[in-house]
Amino acid sequence: MKKKLIAGNWKMNGSLAANEALLKALLAGVGQPACQVAVCVPAVYLAQCQALLAGGVIELGAQDVSAHESGAYTGEIAPAMLKEFGARYVIVGHSERRQYHGETDELVAAKAQRALSAGITPIVCVGETLAEREAGHTEEVVKRQLAAVIHTNGHCISEVVVAYEPVWAIGTGLSATAEQAQQVHAVLRAQLKAASPNADRIPLLYGGSMNAANAKSLLAQADIDGGLIGGAALKAPDFLTIIAAAS
Ligand code: 13P
């Protein structure tokens, strides 16, 4: 059985002192987990977190990356730069970036491609809004978002991680039920299978108010291979409980 992946998305939270306290608590409590564990931190803290996590079982990730290799793109961060600071993963296409920064399906696909070419695994986020769900468009939306990434990345698609994050469940405390999540994951798995013979090994994460209480039932679903966790990843006991639920 493939190992599950539990990844924290710290979003725009943290400080030198808070990061150190959180990572020390995680390292002290994590032991030898049977799942993979990562934290996706604000880029300015990559060096600090790289040093704190060195030699341990928790891997490092970033939250966004440029679609360009280098050059005159003020404020952007190249994948090779993330790689230098130990990033194994980078989140691309989070709904907060689609919503607040106007990121399109095509841009998200280009970012995933650029990350892959630098040897970083993109965690590609897809998910519908509440209005889209209520209109019965959930499948159509997530398939469109994933199709762009499949189209751009071709056979490399088996190297990505996909996260289903229903927008209405993010930061609301209102998680999708295990059945709702599994239903969408099955759709994504079928779409990936049609694109790649290696689709079974692509980790499909669920994100959206995953917490210490609901992680076990979500992670028990056939096509849920892990979690992308926001708020609960900032509290060491909660994140450790989720890691234990995946182990
Ligand atoms: P919450 O776990 O805070 O709902 O955030 C989920 C998320 O957006 C992870 O990327």
PDB file of C-alpha atoms in Angstrom, residues 83-218:
ATOM      1  CA  LYS A  83      15.012  23.851  -4.547  1.00  0.00           C
ATOM      2  CA  GLU A  84      18.162  25.472  -3.127  1.00  0.00           C
ATOM      3  CA  PHE A  85      16.356  25.861   0.172  1.00  0.00           C
ATOM      4  CA  GLY A  86      15.284  22.260   0.356  1.00  0.00           C
ATOM      5  CA  ALA A  87      11.736  22.450  -0.970  1.00  0.00           C
ATOM      6  CA  ARG A  88      10.523  18.996  -2.016  1.00  0.00           C
ATOM      7  CA  TYR A  89       6.991  20.226  -2.722  1.00  0.00           C
ATOM      8  CA  VAL A  90       5.279  23.385  -3.868  1.00  0.00           C
ATOM      9  CA  ILE A  91       1.554  24.092  -3.725  1.00  0.00           C
ATOM     10  CA  VAL A  92       0.206  25.475  -7.013  1.00  0.00           C
ATOM     11  CA  GLY A  93      -3.265  26.720  -7.825  1.00  0.00           C
ATOM     12  CA  HIS A  94      -4.516  27.058  -4.280  1.00  0.00           C
ATOM     13  CA  SER A  95      -7.999  28.569  -4.416  1.00  0.00           C
ATOM     14  CA  GLU A  96      -6.747  31.601  -2.478  1.00  0.00           C
ATOM     15  CA  ARG A  97      -4.331  32.315  -5.325  1.00  0.00           C
ATOM     16  CA  ARG A  98      -6.958  31.635  -7.981  1.00  0.00           C
ATOM     17  CA  GLN A  99      -9.375  33.940  -6.138  1.00  0.00           C
ATOM     18  CA  TYR A 100      -7.155  36.798  -4.928  1.00  0.00           C
ATOM     19  CA  HIS A 101      -4.462  36.740  -7.609  1.00  0.00           C
ATOM     20  CA  GLY A 102      -6.507  35.813 -10.654  1.00  0.00           C
ATOM     21  CA  GLU A 103      -4.565  32.632 -11.387  1.00  0.00           C
ATOM     22  CA  THR A 104      -6.026  30.788 -14.357  1.00  0.00           C
ATOM     23  CA  ASP A 105      -6.054  27.050 -15.065  1.00  0.00           C
ATOM     24  CA  GLU A 106      -3.372  27.624 -17.698  1.00  0.00           C
ATOM     25  CA  LEU A 107      -1.090  29.557 -15.330  1.00  0.00           C
ATOM     26  CA  VAL A 108      -1.486  26.880 -12.665  1.00  0.00           C
ATOM     27  CA  ALA A 109      -0.581  24.205 -15.228  1.00  0.00           C
ATOM     28  CA  ALA A 110       2.501  26.205 -16.293  1.00  0.00           C
ATOM     29  CA  LYS A 111       3.601  26.552 -12.669  1.00  0.00           C
ATOM     30  CA  ALA A 112       3.247  22.798 -12.158  1.00  0.00           C
ATOM     31  CA  GLN A 113       5.354  22.183 -15.262  1.00  0.00           C
ATOM     32  CA  ARG A 114       8.039  24.625 -14.133  1.00  0.00           C
ATOM     33  CA  ALA A 115       8.191  23.034 -10.681  1.00  0.00           C
ATOM     34  CA  LEU A 116       8.548  19.549 -12.184  1.00  0.00           C
ATOM     35  CA  SER A 117      11.356  20.658 -14.446  1.00  0.00           C
ATOM     36  CA  ALA A 118      13.253  21.894 -11.370  1.00  0.00           C
ATOM     37  CA  GLY A 119      12.700  18.584  -9.575  1.00  0.00           C
ATOM     38  CA  ILE A 120      10.019  19.845  -7.189  1.00  0.00           C
ATOM     39  CA  THR A 121       6.716  18.007  -6.802  1.00  0.00           C
ATOM     40  CA  PRO A 122       3.772  20.320  -7.392  1.00  0.00           C
ATOM     41  CA  ILE A 123       0.733  19.865  -5.161  1.00  0.00           C
ATOM     42  CA  VAL A 124      -1.950  20.956  -7.628  1.00  0.00           C
ATOM     43  CA  CYS A 125      -5.125  22.219  -5.943  1.00  0.00           C
ATOM     44  CA  VAL A 126      -8.566  21.938  -7.506  1.00  0.00           C
ATOM     45  CA  GLY A 127     -11.975  22.593  -6.022  1.00  0.00           C
ATOM     46  CA  GLU A 128     -15.379  24.115  -6.557  1.00  0.00           C
ATOM     47  CA  THR A 129     -17.023  27.104  -4.867  1.00  0.00           C
ATOM     48  CA  LEU A 130     -20.277  26.767  -2.943  1.00  0.00           C
ATOM     49  CA  ALA A 131     -22.203  28.346  -5.817  1.00  0.00           C
ATOM     50  CA  GLU A 132     -20.679  25.874  -8.264  1.00  0.00           C
ATOM     51  CA  ARG A 133     -21.568  22.934  -6.000  1.00  0.00           C
ATOM     52  CA  GLU A 134     -25.110  24.152  -5.499  1.00  0.00           C
ATOM     53  CA  ALA A 135     -25.507  24.540  -9.250  1.00  0.00           C
ATOM     54  CA  GLY A 136     -24.408  20.911  -9.697  1.00  0.00           C
ATOM     55  CA  HIS A 137     -21.152  21.859 -11.418  1.00  0.00           C
ATOM     56  CA  THR A 138     -18.629  20.282  -9.034  1.00  0.00           C
ATOM     57  CA  GLU A 139     -17.408  17.553 -11.398  1.00  0.00           C
ATOM     58  CA  GLU A 140     -17.222  19.848 -14.384  1.00  0.00           C
ATOM     59  CA  VAL A 141     -15.159  22.440 -12.460  1.00  0.00           C
ATOM     60  CA  VAL A 142     -12.604  20.076 -10.949  1.00  0.00           C
ATOM     61  CA  LYS A 143     -12.238  18.181 -14.231  1.00  0.00           C
ATOM     62  CA  ARG A 144     -11.618  21.416 -16.132  1.00  0.00           C
ATOM     63  CA  GLN A 145      -8.988  22.510 -13.585  1.00  0.00           C
ATOM     64  CA  LEU A 146      -7.222  19.146 -13.690  1.00  0.00           C
ATOM     65  CA  ALA A 147      -7.488  18.818 -17.473  1.00  0.00           C
ATOM     66  CA  ALA A 148      -5.333  21.929 -17.945  1.00  0.00           C
ATOM     67  CA  VAL A 149      -2.588  20.389 -15.810  1.00  0.00           C
ATOM     68  CA  ILE A 150      -2.827  17.041 -17.644  1.00  0.00           C
ATOM     69  CA  HIS A 151      -2.751  18.781 -21.021  1.00  0.00           C
ATOM     70  CA  THR A 152       0.371  20.817 -20.202  1.00  0.00           C
ATOM     71  CA  ASN A 153       2.288  18.123 -18.364  1.00  0.00           C
ATOM     72  CA  GLY A 154       1.642  15.067 -20.533  1.00  0.00           C
ATOM     73  CA  HIS A 155       3.199  11.872 -19.262  1.00  0.00           C
ATOM     74  CA  CYS A 156       4.799  13.772 -16.343  1.00  0.00           C
ATOM     75  CA  ILE A 157       1.341  13.923 -14.773  1.00  0.00           C
ATOM     76  CA  SER A 158       2.171  10.821 -12.754  1.00  0.00           C
ATOM     77  CA  GLU A 159       4.787  12.914 -10.887  1.00  0.00           C
ATOM     78  CA  VAL A 160       2.327  15.421  -9.408  1.00  0.00           C
ATOM     79  CA  VAL A 161       0.251  15.404  -6.252  1.00  0.00           C
ATOM     80  CA  VAL A 162      -3.375  16.522  -6.593  1.00  0.00           C
ATOM     81  CA  ALA A 163      -5.323  18.108  -3.740  1.00  0.00           C
ATOM     82  CA  TYR A 164      -9.106  18.356  -3.827  1.00  0.00           C
ATOM     83  CA  GLU A 165     -10.016  21.393  -1.783  1.00  0.00           C
ATOM     84  CA  PRO A 166     -13.663  22.429  -1.978  1.00  0.00           C
ATOM     85  CA  VAL A 167     -13.535  26.216  -1.554  1.00  0.00           C
ATOM     86  CA  TRP A 168     -16.573  26.200   0.754  1.00  0.00           C
ATOM     87  CA  ALA A 169     -14.751  23.892   3.174  1.00  0.00           C
ATOM     88  CA  ILE A 170     -11.539  25.925   3.455  1.00  0.00           C
ATOM     89  CA  GLY A 171     -11.150  27.699   6.768  1.00  0.00           C
ATOM     90  CA  THR A 172     -14.867  27.359   7.487  1.00  0.00           C
ATOM     91  CA  GLY A 173     -14.811  24.434   9.890  1.00  0.00           C
ATOM     92  CA  LEU A 174     -17.279  22.810   7.481  1.00  0.00           C
ATOM     93  CA  SER A 175     -15.429  19.842   6.000  1.00  0.00           C
ATOM     94  CA  ALA A 176     -16.802  17.835   3.109  1.00  0.00           C
ATOM     95  CA  THR A 177     -18.178  14.559   4.411  1.00  0.00           C
ATOM     96  CA  ALA A 178     -16.023  11.521   3.767  1.00  0.00           C
ATOM     97  CA  GLU A 179     -18.565  10.401   1.146  1.00  0.00           C
ATOM     98  CA  GLN A 180     -18.632  13.779  -0.630  1.00  0.00           C
ATOM     99  CA  ALA A 181     -14.843  13.876  -0.729  1.00  0.00           C
ATOM    100  CA  GLN A 182     -14.517  10.277  -1.931  1.00  0.00           C
ATOM    101  CA  GLN A 183     -17.039  10.916  -4.705  1.00  0.00           C
ATOM    102  CA  VAL A 184     -14.926  13.743  -6.147  1.00  0.00           C
ATOM    103  CA  HIS A 185     -11.668  11.864  -5.584  1.00  0.00           C
ATOM    104  CA  ALA A 186     -13.056   8.952  -7.602  1.00  0.00           C
ATOM    105  CA  VAL A 187     -13.822  11.341 -10.465  1.00  0.00           C
ATOM    106  CA  LEU A 188     -10.290  12.757 -10.334  1.00  0.00           C
ATOM    107  CA  ARG A 189      -8.769   9.280 -10.171  1.00  0.00           C
ATOM    108  CA  ALA A 190     -10.715   8.188 -13.246  1.00  0.00           C
ATOM    109  CA  GLN A 191      -9.581  11.290 -15.122  1.00  0.00           C
ATOM    110  CA  LEU A 192      -5.957  10.644 -14.163  1.00  0.00           C
ATOM    111  CA  LYS A 193      -6.270   6.968 -15.144  1.00  0.00           C
ATOM    112  CA  ALA A 194      -7.427   7.961 -18.589  1.00  0.00           C
ATOM    113  CA  ALA A 195      -4.295  10.125 -18.894  1.00  0.00           C
ATOM    114  CA  SER A 196      -1.631   7.915 -17.336  1.00  0.00           C
ATOM    115  CA  PRO A 197      -1.047   4.211 -16.761  1.00  0.00           C
ATOM    116  CA  ASN A 198       0.586   5.191 -13.454  1.00  0.00           C
ATOM    117  CA  ALA A 199      -2.392   7.108 -12.086  1.00  0.00           C
ATOM    118  CA  ASP A 200      -2.796   4.792  -9.119  1.00  0.00           C
ATOM    119  CA  ARG A 201       0.401   6.082  -7.627  1.00  0.00           C
ATOM    120  CA  ILE A 202      -0.593   9.770  -7.839  1.00  0.00           C
ATOM    121  CA  PRO A 203      -1.416  10.909  -4.297  1.00  0.00           C
ATOM    122  CA  LEU A 204      -4.874  12.506  -4.090  1.00  0.00           C
ATOM    123  CA  LEU A 205      -5.081  14.682  -0.985  1.00  0.00           C
ATOM    124  CA  TYR A 206      -8.194  16.117   0.594  1.00  0.00           C
ATOM    125  CA  GLY A 207      -8.081  19.651   2.024  1.00  0.00           C
ATOM    126  CA  GLY A 208     -10.723  21.809   3.660  1.00  0.00           C
ATOM    127  CA  SER A 209     -11.210  21.851   7.429  1.00  0.00           C
ATOM    128  CA  MET A 210      -9.491  18.514   7.902  1.00  0.00           C
ATOM    129  CA  ASN A 211      -8.829  18.286  11.623  1.00  0.00           C
ATOM    130  CA  ALA A 212      -7.930  15.941  14.463  1.00  0.00           C
ATOM    131  CA  ALA A 213     -11.540  14.789  14.772  1.00  0.00           C
ATOM    132  CA  ASN A 214     -12.464  14.085  11.143  1.00  0.00           C
ATOM    133  CA  ALA A 215      -9.100  12.998   9.666  1.00  0.00           C
ATOM    134  CA  LYS A 216      -9.527   9.295  10.308  1.00  0.00           C
ATOM    135  CA  SER A 217     -12.816   8.886   8.457  1.00  0.00           C
ATOM    136  CA  LEU A 218     -11.646  11.023   5.510  1.00  0.00           C
TER     137      LEU A 218
END
